[in-house]
Structure formats: C-alpha cells, structure tokens
Coordinates of C-alpha atoms in Angstrom, one line a residue:
X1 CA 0.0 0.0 0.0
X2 CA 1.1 3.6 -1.1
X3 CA 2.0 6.3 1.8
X4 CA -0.9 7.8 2.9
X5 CA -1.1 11.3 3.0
X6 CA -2.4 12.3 6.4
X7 CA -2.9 15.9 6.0
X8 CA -6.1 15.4 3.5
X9 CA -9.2 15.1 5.7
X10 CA -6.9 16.0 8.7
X11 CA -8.6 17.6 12.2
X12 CA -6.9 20.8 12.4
X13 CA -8.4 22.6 15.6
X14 CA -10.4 21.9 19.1
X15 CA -13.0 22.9 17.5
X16 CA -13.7 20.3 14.9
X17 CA -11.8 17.8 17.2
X18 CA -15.0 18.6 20.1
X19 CA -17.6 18.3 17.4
X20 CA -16.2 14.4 17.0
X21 CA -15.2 13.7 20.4
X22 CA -17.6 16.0 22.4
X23 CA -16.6 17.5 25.6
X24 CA -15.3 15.8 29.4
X25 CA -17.7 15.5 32.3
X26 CA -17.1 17.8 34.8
X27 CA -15.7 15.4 37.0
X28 CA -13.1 14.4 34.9
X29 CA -11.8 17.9 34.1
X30 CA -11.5 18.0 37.9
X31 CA -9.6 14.5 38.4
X32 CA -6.1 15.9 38.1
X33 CA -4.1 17.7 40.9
X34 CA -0.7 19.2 41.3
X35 CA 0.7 16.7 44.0
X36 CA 1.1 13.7 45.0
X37 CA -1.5 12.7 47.5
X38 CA -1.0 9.4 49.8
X39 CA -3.5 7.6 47.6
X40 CA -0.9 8.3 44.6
X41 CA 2.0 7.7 46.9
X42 CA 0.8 4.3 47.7
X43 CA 0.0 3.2 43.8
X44 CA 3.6 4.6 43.0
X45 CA 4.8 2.2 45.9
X46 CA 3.1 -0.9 44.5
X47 CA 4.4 -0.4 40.4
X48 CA 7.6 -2.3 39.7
X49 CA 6.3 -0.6 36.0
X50 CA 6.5 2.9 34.3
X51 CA 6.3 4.2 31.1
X52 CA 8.4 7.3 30.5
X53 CA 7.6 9.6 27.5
X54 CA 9.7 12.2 27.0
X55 CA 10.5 14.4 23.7
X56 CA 13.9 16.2 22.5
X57 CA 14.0 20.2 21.6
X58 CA 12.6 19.3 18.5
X59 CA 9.8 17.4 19.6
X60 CA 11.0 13.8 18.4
X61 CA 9.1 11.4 20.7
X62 CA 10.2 8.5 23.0
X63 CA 8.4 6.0 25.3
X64 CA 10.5 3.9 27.8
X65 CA 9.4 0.9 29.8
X66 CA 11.4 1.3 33.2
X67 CA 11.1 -1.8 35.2
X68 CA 12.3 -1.7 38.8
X69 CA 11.1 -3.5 42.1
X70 CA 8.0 -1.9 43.6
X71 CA 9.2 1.0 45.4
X72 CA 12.0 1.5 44.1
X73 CA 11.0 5.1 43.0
X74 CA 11.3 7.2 45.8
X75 CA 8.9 10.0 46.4
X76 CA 10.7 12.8 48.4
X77 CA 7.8 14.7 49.2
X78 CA 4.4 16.2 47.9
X79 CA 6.1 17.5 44.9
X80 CA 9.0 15.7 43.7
X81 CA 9.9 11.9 43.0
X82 CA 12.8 10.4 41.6
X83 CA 13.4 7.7 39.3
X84 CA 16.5 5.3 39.5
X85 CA 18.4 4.9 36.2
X86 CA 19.9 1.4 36.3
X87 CA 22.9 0.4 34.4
X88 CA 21.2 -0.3 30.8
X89 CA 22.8 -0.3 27.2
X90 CA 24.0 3.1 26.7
X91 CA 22.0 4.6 24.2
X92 CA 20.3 7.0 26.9
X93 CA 17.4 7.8 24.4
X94 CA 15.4 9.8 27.8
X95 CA 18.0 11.2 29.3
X96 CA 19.4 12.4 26.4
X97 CA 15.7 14.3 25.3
X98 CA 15.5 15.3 29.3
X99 CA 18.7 17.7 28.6
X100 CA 17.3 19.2 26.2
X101 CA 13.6 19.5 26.7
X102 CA 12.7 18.8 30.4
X103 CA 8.6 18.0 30.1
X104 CA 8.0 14.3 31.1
X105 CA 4.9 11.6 31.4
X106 CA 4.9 9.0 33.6
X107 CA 2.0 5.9 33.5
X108 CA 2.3 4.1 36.5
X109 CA 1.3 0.2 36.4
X110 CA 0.2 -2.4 39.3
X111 CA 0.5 -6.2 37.8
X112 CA -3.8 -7.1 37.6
X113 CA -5.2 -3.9 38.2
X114 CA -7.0 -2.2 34.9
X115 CA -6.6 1.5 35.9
X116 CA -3.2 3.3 35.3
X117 CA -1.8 6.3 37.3
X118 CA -0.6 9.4 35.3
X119 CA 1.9 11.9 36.5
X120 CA 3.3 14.9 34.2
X121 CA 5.6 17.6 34.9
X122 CA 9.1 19.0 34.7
X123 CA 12.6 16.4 34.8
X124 CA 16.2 16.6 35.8
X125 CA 18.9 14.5 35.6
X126 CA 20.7 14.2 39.3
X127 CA 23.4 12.9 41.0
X128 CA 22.9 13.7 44.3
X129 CA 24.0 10.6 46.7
X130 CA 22.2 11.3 49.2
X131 CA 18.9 10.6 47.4
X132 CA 20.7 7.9 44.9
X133 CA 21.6 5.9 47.9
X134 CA 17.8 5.4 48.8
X135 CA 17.2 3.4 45.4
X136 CA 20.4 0.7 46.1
X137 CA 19.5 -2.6 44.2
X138 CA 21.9 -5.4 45.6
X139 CA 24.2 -3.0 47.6
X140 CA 24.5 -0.9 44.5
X141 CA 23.1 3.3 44.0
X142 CA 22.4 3.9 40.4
X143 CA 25.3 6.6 39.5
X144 CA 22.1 9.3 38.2
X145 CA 18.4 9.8 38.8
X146 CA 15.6 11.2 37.1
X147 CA 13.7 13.8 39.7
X148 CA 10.9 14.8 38.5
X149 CA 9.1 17.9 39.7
X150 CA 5.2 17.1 39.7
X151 CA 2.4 19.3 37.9
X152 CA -0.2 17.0 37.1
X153 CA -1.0 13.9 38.9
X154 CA -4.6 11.5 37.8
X155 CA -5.2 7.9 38.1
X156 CA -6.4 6.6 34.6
X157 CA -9.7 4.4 33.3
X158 CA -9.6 1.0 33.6
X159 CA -11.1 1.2 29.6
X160 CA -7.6 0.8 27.7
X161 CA -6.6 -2.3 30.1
X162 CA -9.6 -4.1 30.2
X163 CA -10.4 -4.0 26.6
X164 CA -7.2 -5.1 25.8
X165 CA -7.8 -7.8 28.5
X166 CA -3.8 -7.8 29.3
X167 CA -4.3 -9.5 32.7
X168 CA -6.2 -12.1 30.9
X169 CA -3.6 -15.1 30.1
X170 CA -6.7 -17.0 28.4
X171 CA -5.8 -14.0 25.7
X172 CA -2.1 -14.1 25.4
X173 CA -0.9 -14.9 22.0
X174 CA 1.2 -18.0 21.8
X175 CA 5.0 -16.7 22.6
X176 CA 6.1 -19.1 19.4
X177 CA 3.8 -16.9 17.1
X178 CA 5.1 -13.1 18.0
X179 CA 8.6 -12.3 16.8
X180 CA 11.3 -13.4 19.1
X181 CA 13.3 -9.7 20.3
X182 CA 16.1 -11.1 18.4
X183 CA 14.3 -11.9 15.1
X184 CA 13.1 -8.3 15.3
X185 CA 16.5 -6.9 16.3
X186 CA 18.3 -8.8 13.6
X187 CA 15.8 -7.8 10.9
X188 CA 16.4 -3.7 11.7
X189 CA 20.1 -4.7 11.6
X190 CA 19.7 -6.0 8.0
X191 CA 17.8 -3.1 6.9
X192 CA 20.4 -1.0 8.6
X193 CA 23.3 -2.5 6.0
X194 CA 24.6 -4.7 9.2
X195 CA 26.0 -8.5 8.1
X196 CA 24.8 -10.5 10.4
X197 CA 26.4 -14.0 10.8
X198 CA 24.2 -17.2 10.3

C-alpha cells in the first residue's frame, strides 16, 4: 500500500476535534491535581512498571518501559519523585531528550489492576548521593536519577486495560507466534546494512 497522506481530511483545531469527540464531564476535568496525594503515593509504591515519555527540543518522541522492584522510586515529598536509572545499554534515548527539553509523562502500572496512574511535569537528571543511595539494588546506587518535579498527577480508566484484556492469560498470544526480540533486532540490523552471521 502507497504512503498515505495524512494531511487530506486531517482535524486541524479543538473545535472540529469537540464536534467528534464531544466535551469531558465535569468530573473528569477536575480529576487531576498538582501533588502527590497518599492515595498516589501508595499506587507509585506498588508499580515495579512505568512508562516514561519524553521528547527532544525538537519534539522527536520516545516512550521507555522502566522496570524496577516496587518501590524503588522514591517519592521525596508532595512535589517531587525520583526515578533510578539502572545500568542499561547506553544509548540514553530519555536522558538524552531530558537535557534538552525537560517535560515528562509517567503511567504508573500495578500487575492485575486495569486502571493506570498518570503523573506529568518537569525532569532533571541528578546525581545527588544522598537521594541515589535510597534506590540501592543489591548493595549498588544507580550513579544518576531522574527527579521529577510534579504538575499533574490523575489515576487513569480501567477502559484501555480491560479492553485489551492484558491480565487475561486466556488472551495471550502464543510466545512461538510473536517475533522473538532477536528476530526483530536482527531484521532492523539487515535493513540497517549490518551482516549478520548465520
């Protein structure tokens, strides 16, 4: 199939975006606040999953899984929470757009619960031992954090999860079908000009 061309029929304003989607309940408008609450506090201490979405100056894009145990992001206060960044392979795709352009997102995940927890806000990259020493994983502090300063903070519908029914293992796919992480790697490595030995 050709390249579409998204820009014909495109939605170009709220406006004709509302007269597809309609408007939010009042209630939801007033979901978010600019803390984190002990409700929040206790989700955040129960994840051992986030998703961190981050963009350069440019506004390039990037999601990152970050897996961890539970509680292993420390929240210092009402405000602020830090993330540890654990030894990884190098390429530094979040902390690299974090220099540049400090906005974040952060979806919080609790294995077999359907709603999500959603914090946004403002990053830096740390190296202050004193926090870093909190987040030791076998006797070792990760050498830099991501702090985040909180300005949004909402928990999320249980709508995305339970249609996708993710918890569900009836509805896994068979691991033998879905492309092993090495298939896929070695396929972008071929398309890349990279030889790869049989």
């Amino acid at each position: 199939m050709e390249k579409v061309d998204f820009s014909k029929e495109a939605i170009t304003s709220e406006e004709e975006l509302r007269n597809f989607v309609g408007t939010p309940h009042e209630l939801v408008k007033k979901k978010s606040i600019s803390i984190v609450d002990d409700q929040a506090k206790r989700f955040i201490s129960m994840s051992p999953l986030l998703f961190l979405a981050t963009s350069d100056a440019e506004g390039n894009c990037d999601v990152s899984p970050r897996g961890d145990n539970p509680g292993s992001i420390v929240v210092l206060n009402d405000h602020q929470l830090v993330i540890p960044d654990r030894p990884g392979n190098r390429r530094v795709d979040s902390i690299l757009n974090i220099l540049t352009n400090p906005h974040v997102g952060l979806l919080f995940v609790v294995p077999g619960l359907e709603e999500v927890l959603r914090i946004n806000g403002r990053a830096t990259i740390i190296k202050n031992k004193d926090i870093l020493s909190k987040m030791s994983l076998k006797g070792k502090a990760p050498s830099i954090g991501i702090g985040v300063d909180v300005e949004a903070c909402f928990i999320h519908c249980t709508r995305a999860l339970h249609k996708s029914k993710i918890w569900n293992p009836e509805k896994w796919p068979n691991k033998e079908e879905v492309p092993s992480m090495m298939e896929i790697f070695h396929a972008h490595l071929k398309i890349n000009g990279v030889k790869i030995k049989e």
